Tab-separated table of N, CA and C in Angstrom:
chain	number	residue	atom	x	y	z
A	277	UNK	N	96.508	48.264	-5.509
A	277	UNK	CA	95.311	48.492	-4.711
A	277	UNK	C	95.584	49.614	-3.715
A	278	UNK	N	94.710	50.335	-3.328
A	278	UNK	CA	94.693	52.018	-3.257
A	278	UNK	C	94.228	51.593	-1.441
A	279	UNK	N	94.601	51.758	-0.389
A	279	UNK	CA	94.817	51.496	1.074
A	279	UNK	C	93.027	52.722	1.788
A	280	UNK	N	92.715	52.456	2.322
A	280	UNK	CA	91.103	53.126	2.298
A	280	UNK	C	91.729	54.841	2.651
A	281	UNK	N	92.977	54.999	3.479
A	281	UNK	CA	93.005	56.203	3.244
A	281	UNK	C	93.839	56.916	2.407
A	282	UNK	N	94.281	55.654	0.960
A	282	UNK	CA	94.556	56.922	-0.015
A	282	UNK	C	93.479	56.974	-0.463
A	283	UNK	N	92.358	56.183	-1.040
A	283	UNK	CA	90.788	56.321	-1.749
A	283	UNK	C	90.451	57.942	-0.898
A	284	UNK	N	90.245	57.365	0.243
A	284	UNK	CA	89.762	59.020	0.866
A	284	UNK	C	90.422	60.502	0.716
A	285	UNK	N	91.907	60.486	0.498
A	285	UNK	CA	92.636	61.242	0.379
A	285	UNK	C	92.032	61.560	-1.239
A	286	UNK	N	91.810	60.761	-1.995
A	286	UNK	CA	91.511	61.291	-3.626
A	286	UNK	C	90.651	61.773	-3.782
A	287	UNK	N	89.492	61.018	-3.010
A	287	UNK	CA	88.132	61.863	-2.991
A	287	UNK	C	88.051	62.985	-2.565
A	288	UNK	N	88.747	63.291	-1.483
A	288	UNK	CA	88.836	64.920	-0.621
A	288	UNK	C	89.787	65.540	-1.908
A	289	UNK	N	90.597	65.033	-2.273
A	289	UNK	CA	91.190	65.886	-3.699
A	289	UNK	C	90.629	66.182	-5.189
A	290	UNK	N	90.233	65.434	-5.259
A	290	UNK	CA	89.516	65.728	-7.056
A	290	UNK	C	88.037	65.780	-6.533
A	291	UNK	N	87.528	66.034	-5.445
A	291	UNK	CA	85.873	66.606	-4.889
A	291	UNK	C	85.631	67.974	-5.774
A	292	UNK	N	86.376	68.932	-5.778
A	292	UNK	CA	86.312	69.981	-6.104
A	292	UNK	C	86.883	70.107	-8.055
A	293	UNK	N	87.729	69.776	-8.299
A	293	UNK	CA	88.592	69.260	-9.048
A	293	UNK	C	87.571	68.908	-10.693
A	294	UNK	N	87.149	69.504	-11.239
A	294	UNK	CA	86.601	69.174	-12.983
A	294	UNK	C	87.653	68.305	-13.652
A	295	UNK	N	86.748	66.899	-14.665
A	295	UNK	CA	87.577	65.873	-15.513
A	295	UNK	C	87.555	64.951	-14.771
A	296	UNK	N	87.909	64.459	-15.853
A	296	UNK	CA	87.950	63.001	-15.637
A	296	UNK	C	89.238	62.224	-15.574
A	297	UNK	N	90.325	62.770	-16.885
A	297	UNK	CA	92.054	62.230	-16.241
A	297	UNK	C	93.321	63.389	-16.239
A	298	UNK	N	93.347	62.738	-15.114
A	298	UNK	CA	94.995	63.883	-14.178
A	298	UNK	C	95.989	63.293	-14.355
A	299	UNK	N	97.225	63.753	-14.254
A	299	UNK	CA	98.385	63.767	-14.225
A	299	UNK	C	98.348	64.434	-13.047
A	300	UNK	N	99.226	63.239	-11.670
A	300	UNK	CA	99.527	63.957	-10.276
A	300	UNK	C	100.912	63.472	-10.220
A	301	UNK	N	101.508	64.945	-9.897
A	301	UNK	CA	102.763	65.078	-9.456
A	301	UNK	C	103.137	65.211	-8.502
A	302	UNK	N	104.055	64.447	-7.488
A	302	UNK	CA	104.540	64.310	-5.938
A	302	UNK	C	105.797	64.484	-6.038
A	303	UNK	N	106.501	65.859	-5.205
A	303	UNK	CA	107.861	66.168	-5.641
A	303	UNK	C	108.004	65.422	-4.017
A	304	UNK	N	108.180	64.445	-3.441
A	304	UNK	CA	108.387	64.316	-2.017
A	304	UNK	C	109.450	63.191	-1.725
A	305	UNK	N	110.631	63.706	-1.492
A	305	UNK	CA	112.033	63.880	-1.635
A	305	UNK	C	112.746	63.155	-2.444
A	306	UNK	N	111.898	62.462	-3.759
A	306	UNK	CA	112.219	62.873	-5.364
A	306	UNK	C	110.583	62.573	-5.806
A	307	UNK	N	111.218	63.493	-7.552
A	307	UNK	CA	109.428	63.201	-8.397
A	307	UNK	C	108.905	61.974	-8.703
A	308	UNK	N	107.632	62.210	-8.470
A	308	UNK	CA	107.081	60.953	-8.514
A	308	UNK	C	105.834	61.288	-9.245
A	309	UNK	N	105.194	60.169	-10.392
A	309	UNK	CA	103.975	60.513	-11.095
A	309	UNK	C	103.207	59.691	-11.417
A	310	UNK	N	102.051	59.643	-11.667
A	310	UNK	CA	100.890	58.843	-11.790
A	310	UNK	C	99.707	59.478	-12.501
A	311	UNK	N	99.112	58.445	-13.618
A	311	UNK	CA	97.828	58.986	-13.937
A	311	UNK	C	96.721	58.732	-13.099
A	312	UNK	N	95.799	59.544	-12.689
A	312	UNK	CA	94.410	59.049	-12.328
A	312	UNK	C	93.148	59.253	-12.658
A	313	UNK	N	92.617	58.171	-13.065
A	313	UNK	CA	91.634	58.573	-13.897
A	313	UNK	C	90.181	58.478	-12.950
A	314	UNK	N	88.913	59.210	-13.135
A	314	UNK	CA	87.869	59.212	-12.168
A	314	UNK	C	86.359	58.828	-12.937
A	315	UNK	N	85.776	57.971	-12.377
A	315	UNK	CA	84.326	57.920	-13.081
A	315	UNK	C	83.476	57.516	-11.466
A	316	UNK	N	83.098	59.192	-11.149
A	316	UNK	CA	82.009	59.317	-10.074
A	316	UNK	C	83.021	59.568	-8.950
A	317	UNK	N	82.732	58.137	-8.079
A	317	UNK	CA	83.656	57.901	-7.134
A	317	UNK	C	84.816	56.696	-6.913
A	318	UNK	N	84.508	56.551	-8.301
A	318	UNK	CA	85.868	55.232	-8.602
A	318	UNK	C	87.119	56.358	-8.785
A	319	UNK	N	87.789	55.686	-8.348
A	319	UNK	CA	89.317	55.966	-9.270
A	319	UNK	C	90.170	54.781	-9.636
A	320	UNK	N	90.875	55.066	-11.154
A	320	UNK	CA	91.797	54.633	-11.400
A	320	UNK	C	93.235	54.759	-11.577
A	321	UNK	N	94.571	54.521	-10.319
A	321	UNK	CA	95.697	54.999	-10.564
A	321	UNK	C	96.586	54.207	-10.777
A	322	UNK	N	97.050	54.671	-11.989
A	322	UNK	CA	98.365	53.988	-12.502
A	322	UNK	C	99.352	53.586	-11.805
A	323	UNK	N	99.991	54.087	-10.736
A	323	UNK	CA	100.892	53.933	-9.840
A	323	UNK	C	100.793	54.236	-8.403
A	324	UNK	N	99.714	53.131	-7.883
A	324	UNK	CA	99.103	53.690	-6.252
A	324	UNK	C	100.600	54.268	-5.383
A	325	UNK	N	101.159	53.590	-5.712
A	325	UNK	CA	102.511	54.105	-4.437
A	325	UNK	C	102.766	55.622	-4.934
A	326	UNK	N	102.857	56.457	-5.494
A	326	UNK	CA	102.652	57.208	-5.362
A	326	UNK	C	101.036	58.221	-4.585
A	327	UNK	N	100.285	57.347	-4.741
A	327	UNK	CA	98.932	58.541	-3.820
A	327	UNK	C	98.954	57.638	-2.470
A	328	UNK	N	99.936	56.407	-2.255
A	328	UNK	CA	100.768	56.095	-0.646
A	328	UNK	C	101.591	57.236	-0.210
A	329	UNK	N	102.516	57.145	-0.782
A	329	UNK	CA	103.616	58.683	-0.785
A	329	UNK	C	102.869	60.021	-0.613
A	330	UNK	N	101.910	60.822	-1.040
A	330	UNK	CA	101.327	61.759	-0.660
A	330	UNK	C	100.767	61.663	0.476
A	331	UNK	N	99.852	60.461	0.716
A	331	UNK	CA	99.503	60.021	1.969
A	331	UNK	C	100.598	60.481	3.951
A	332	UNK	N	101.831	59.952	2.708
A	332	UNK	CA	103.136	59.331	3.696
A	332	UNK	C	103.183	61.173	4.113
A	333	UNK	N	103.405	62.244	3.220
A	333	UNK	CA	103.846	63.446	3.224
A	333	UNK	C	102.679	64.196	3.838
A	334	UNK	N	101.698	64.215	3.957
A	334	UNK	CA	100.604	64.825	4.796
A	334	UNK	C	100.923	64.466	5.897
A	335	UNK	N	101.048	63.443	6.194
A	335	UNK	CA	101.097	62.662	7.373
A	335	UNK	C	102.424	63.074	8.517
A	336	UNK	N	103.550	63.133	7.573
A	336	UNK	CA	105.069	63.117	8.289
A	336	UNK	C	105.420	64.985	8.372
A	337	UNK	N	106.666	65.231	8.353
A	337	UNK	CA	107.004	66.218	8.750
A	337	UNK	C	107.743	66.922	7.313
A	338	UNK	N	108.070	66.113	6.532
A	338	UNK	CA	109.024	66.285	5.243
A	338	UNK	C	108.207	67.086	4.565
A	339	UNK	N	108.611	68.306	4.069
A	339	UNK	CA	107.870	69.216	2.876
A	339	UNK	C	108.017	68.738	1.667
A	340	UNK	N	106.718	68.736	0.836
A	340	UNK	CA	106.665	68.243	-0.164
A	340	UNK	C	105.729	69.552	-1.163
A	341	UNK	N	105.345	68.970	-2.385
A	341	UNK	CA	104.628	69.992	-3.685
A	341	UNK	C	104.050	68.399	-4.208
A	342	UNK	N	102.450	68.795	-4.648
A	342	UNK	CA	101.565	68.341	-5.543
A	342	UNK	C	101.436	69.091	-6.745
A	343	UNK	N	101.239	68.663	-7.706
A	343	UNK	CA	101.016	69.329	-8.618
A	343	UNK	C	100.044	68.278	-9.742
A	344	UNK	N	98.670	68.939	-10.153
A	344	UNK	CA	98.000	68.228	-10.563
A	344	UNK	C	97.364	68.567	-12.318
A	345	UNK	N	97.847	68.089	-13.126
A	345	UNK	CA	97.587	68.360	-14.371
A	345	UNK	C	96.473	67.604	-14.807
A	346	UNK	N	95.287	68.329	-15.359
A	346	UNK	CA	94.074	67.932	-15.732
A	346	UNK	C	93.784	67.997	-17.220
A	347	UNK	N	92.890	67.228	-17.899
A	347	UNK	CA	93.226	67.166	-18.844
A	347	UNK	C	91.273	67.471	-19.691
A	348	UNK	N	91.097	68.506	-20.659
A	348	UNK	CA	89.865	69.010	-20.479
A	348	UNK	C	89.405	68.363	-21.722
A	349	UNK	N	88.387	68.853	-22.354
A	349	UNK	CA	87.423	68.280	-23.359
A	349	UNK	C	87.443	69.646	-24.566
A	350	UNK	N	88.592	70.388	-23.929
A	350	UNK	CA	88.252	71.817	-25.000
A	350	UNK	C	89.646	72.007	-25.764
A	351	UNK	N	89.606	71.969	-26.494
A	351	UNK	CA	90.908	72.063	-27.747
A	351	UNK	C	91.637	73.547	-27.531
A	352	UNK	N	92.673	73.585	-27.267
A	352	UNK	CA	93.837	74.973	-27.421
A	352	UNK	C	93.842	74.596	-28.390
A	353	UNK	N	94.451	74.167	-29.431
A	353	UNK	CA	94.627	74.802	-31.242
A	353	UNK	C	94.650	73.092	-31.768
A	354	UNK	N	94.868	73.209	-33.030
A	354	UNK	CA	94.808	72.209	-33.757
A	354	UNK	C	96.023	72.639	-34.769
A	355	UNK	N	97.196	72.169	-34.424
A	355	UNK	CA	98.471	72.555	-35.230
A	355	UNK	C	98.058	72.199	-37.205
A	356	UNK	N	98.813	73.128	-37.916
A	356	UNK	CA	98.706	72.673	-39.601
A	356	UNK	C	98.622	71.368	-39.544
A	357	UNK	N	99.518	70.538	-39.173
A	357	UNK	CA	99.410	68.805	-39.312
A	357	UNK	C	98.111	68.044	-39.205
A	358	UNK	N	97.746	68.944	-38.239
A	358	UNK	CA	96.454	68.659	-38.072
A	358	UNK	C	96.459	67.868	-36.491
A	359	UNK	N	97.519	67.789	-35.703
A	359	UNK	CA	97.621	67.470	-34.250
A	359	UNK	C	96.317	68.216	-33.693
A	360	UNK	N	95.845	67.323	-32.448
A	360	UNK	CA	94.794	68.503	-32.100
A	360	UNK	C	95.627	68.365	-30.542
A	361	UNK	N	95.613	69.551	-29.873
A	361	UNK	CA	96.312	70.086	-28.501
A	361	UNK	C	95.199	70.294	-27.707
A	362	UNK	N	94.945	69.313	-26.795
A	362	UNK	CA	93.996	69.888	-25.522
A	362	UNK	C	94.225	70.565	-24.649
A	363	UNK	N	93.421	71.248	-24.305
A	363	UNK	CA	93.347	72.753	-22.897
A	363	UNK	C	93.870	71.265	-21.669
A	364	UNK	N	95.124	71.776	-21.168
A	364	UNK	CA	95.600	70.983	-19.958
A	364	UNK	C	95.377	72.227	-18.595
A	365	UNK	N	94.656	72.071	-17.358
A	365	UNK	CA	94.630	73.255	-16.509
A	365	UNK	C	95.485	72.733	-15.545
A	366	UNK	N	96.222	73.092	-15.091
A	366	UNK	CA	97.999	72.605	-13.933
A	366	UNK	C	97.398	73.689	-12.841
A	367	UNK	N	97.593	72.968	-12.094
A	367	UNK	CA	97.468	73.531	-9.807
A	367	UNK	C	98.332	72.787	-9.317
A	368	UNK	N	98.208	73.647	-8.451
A	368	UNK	CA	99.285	73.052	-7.333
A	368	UNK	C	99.106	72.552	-5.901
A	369	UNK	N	99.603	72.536	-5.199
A	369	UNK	CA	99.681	72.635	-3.798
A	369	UNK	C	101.043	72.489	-2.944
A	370	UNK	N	101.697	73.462	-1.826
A	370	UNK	CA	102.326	72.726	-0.905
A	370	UNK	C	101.662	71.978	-0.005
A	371	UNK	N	102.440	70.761	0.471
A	371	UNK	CA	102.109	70.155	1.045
A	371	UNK	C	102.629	69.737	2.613
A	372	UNK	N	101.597	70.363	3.550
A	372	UNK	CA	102.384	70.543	4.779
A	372	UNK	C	101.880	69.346	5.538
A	373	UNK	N	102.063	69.428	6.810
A	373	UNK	CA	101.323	68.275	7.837
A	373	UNK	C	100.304	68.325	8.136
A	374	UNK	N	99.539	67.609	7.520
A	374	UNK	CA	98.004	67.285	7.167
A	374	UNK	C	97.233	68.572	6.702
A	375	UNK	N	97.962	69.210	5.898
A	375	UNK	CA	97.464	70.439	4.824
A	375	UNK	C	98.059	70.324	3.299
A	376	UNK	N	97.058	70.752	2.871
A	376	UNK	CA	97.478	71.386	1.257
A	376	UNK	C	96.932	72.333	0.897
A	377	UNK	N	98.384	72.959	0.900
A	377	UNK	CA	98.227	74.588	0.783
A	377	UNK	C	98.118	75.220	-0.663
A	378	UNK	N	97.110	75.901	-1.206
A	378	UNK	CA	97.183	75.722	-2.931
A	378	UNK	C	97.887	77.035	-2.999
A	379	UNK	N	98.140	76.940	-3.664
A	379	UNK	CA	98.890	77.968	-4.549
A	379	UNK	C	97.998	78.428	-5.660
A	380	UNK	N	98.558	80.085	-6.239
A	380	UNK	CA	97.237	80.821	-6.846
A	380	UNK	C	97.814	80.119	-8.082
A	381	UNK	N	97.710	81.090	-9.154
A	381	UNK	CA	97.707	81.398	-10.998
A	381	UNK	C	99.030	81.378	-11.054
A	382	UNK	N	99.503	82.839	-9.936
A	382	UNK	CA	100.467	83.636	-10.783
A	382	UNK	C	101.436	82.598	-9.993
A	383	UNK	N	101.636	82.146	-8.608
A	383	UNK	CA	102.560	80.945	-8.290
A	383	UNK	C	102.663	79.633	-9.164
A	384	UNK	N	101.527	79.304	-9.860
A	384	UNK	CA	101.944	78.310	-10.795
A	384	UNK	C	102.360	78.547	-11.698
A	385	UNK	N	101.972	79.794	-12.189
A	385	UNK	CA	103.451	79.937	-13.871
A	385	UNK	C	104.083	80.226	-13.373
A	386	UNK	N	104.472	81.277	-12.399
A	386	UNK	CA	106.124	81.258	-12.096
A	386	UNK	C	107.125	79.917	-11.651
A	387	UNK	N	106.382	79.671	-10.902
A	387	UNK	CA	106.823	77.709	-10.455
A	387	UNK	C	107.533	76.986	-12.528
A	388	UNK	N	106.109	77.380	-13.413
A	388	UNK	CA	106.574	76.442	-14.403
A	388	UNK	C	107.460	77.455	-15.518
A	389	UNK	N	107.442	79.020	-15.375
A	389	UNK	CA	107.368	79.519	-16.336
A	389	UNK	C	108.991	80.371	-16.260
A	390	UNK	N	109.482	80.130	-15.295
A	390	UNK	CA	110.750	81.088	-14.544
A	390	UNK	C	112.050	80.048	-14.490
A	391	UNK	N	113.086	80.208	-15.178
A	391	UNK	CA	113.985	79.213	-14.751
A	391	UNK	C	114.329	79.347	-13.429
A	392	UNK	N	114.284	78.124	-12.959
A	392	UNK	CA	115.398	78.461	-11.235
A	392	UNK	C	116.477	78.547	-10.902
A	393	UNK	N	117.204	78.581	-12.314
A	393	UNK	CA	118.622	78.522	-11.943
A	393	UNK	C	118.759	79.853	-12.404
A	394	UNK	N	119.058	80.566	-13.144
A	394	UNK	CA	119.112	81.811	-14.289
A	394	UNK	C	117.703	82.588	-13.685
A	395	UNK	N	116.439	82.394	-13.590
A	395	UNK	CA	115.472	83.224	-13.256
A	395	UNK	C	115.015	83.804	-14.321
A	396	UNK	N	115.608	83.118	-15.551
A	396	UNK	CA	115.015	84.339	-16.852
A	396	UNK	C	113.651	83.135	-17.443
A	397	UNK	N	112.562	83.924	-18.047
A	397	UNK	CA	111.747	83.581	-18.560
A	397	UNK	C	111.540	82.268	-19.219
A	398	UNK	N	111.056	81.397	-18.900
A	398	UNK	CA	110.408	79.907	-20.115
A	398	UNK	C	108.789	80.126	-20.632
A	399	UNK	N	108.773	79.997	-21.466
A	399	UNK	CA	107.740	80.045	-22.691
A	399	UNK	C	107.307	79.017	-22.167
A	400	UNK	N	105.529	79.253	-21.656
A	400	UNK	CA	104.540	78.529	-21.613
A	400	UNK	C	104.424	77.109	-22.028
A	401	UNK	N	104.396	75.992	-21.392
A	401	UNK	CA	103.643	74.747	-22.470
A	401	UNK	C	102.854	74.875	-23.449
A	402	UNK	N	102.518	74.347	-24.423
A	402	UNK	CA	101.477	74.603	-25.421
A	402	UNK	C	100.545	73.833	-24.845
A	403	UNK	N	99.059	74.899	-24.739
A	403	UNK	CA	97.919	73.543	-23.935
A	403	UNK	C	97.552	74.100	-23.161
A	404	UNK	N	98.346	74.539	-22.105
A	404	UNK	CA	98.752	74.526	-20.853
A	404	UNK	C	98.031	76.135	-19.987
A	405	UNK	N	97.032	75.607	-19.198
A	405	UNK	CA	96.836	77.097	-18.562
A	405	UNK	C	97.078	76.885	-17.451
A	406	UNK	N	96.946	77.826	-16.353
A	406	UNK	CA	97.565	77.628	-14.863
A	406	UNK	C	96.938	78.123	-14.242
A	407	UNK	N	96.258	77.791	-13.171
A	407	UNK	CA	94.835	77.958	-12.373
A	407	UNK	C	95.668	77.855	-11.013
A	408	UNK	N	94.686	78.653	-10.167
A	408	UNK	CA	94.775	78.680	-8.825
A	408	UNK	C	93.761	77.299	-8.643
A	409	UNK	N	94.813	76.560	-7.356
A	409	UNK	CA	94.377	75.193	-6.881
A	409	UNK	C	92.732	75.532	-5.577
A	410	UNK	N	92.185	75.013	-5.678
A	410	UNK	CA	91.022	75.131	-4.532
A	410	UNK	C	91.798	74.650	-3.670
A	411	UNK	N	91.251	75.389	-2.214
A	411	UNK	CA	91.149	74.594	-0.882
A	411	UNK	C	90.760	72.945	-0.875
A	412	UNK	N	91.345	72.595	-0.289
A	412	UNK	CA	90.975	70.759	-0.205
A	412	UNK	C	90.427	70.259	1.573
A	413	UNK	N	89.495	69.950	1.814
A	413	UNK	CA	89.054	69.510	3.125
A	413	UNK	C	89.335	68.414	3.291
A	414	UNK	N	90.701	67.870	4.287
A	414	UNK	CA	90.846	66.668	4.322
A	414	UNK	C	90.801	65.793	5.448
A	415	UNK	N	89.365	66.865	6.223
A	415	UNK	CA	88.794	66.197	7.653
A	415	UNK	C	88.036	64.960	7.369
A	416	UNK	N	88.070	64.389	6.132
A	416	UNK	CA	87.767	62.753	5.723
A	416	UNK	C	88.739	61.709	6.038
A	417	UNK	N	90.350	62.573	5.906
A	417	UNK	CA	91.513	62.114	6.030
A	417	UNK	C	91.451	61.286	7.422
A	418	UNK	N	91.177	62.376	8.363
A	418	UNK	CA	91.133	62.081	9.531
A	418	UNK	C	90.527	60.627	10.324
A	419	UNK	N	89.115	61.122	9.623
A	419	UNK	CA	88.465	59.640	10.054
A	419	UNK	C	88.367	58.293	9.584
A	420	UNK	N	89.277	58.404	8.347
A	420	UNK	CA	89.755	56.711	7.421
A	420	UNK	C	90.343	56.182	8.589
């Protein structure tokens, strides 16, 4: 069960946000993941302690990264086998004290697309496009 200001925290996040199920990623001081799924203003998350933990990281002083993988209704390819691969759109955000700071396009493929150790090139996910994250207003945050 989701505490009234993570509900508010989701709504100020997937407000802007197209689809219906995400994959949210909380790197906040280790990874942490959860599906959430949305119909209107319900949500459903697989693992509330994690959208506690984002909560916890807006809130505190510890730097953290969101990262939110969406999952669309439009097919990237349909392999020979006949697999069909959905268009996944990945954003981001840092996450400061009581901000989330998005990050564009070209910061999210480099984030997924650049090794960090070596710095040399990784080949795209299949699926996978990389969007600049919207601004998030989380003066709702405030008043939960």
């Amino acid at each position: 069960m989701l505490s009234t200001s993570a509900h508010t925290l989701l709504r100020s996040l997937f407000q802007d946000l197209s689809g219906d199920r995400h994959i949210l990623n909380l790197s906040f001081r280790y990874v942490m993941s959860t599906a959430v799924d949305r119909w209107a203003d319900h949500f459903e998350v697989e693992h509330p302690v994690v959208i506690e933990r984002l909560h916890m990281a807006l809130t505190g002083q510890t730097p953290a990264a969101l990262i939110v993988r969406t999952f669309t209704d439009r097919v990237h390819e349909t392999r020979p086998d006949g697999t069909i691969i959905p268009l996944k759109l990945v954003r981001g955000w840092r996450v400061e004290y009581r901000r989330l700071v998005p990050l564009d396009e070209a910061q999210m493929f480099n984030a997924h697309c650049i090794d960090a150790a070596s710095g040399e090139p990784v080949p795209p996910e299949a699926g996978v496009e990389y969007v600049s994250a919207p601004e998030v207003d989380l003066s709702a945050l405030e008043r939960s």
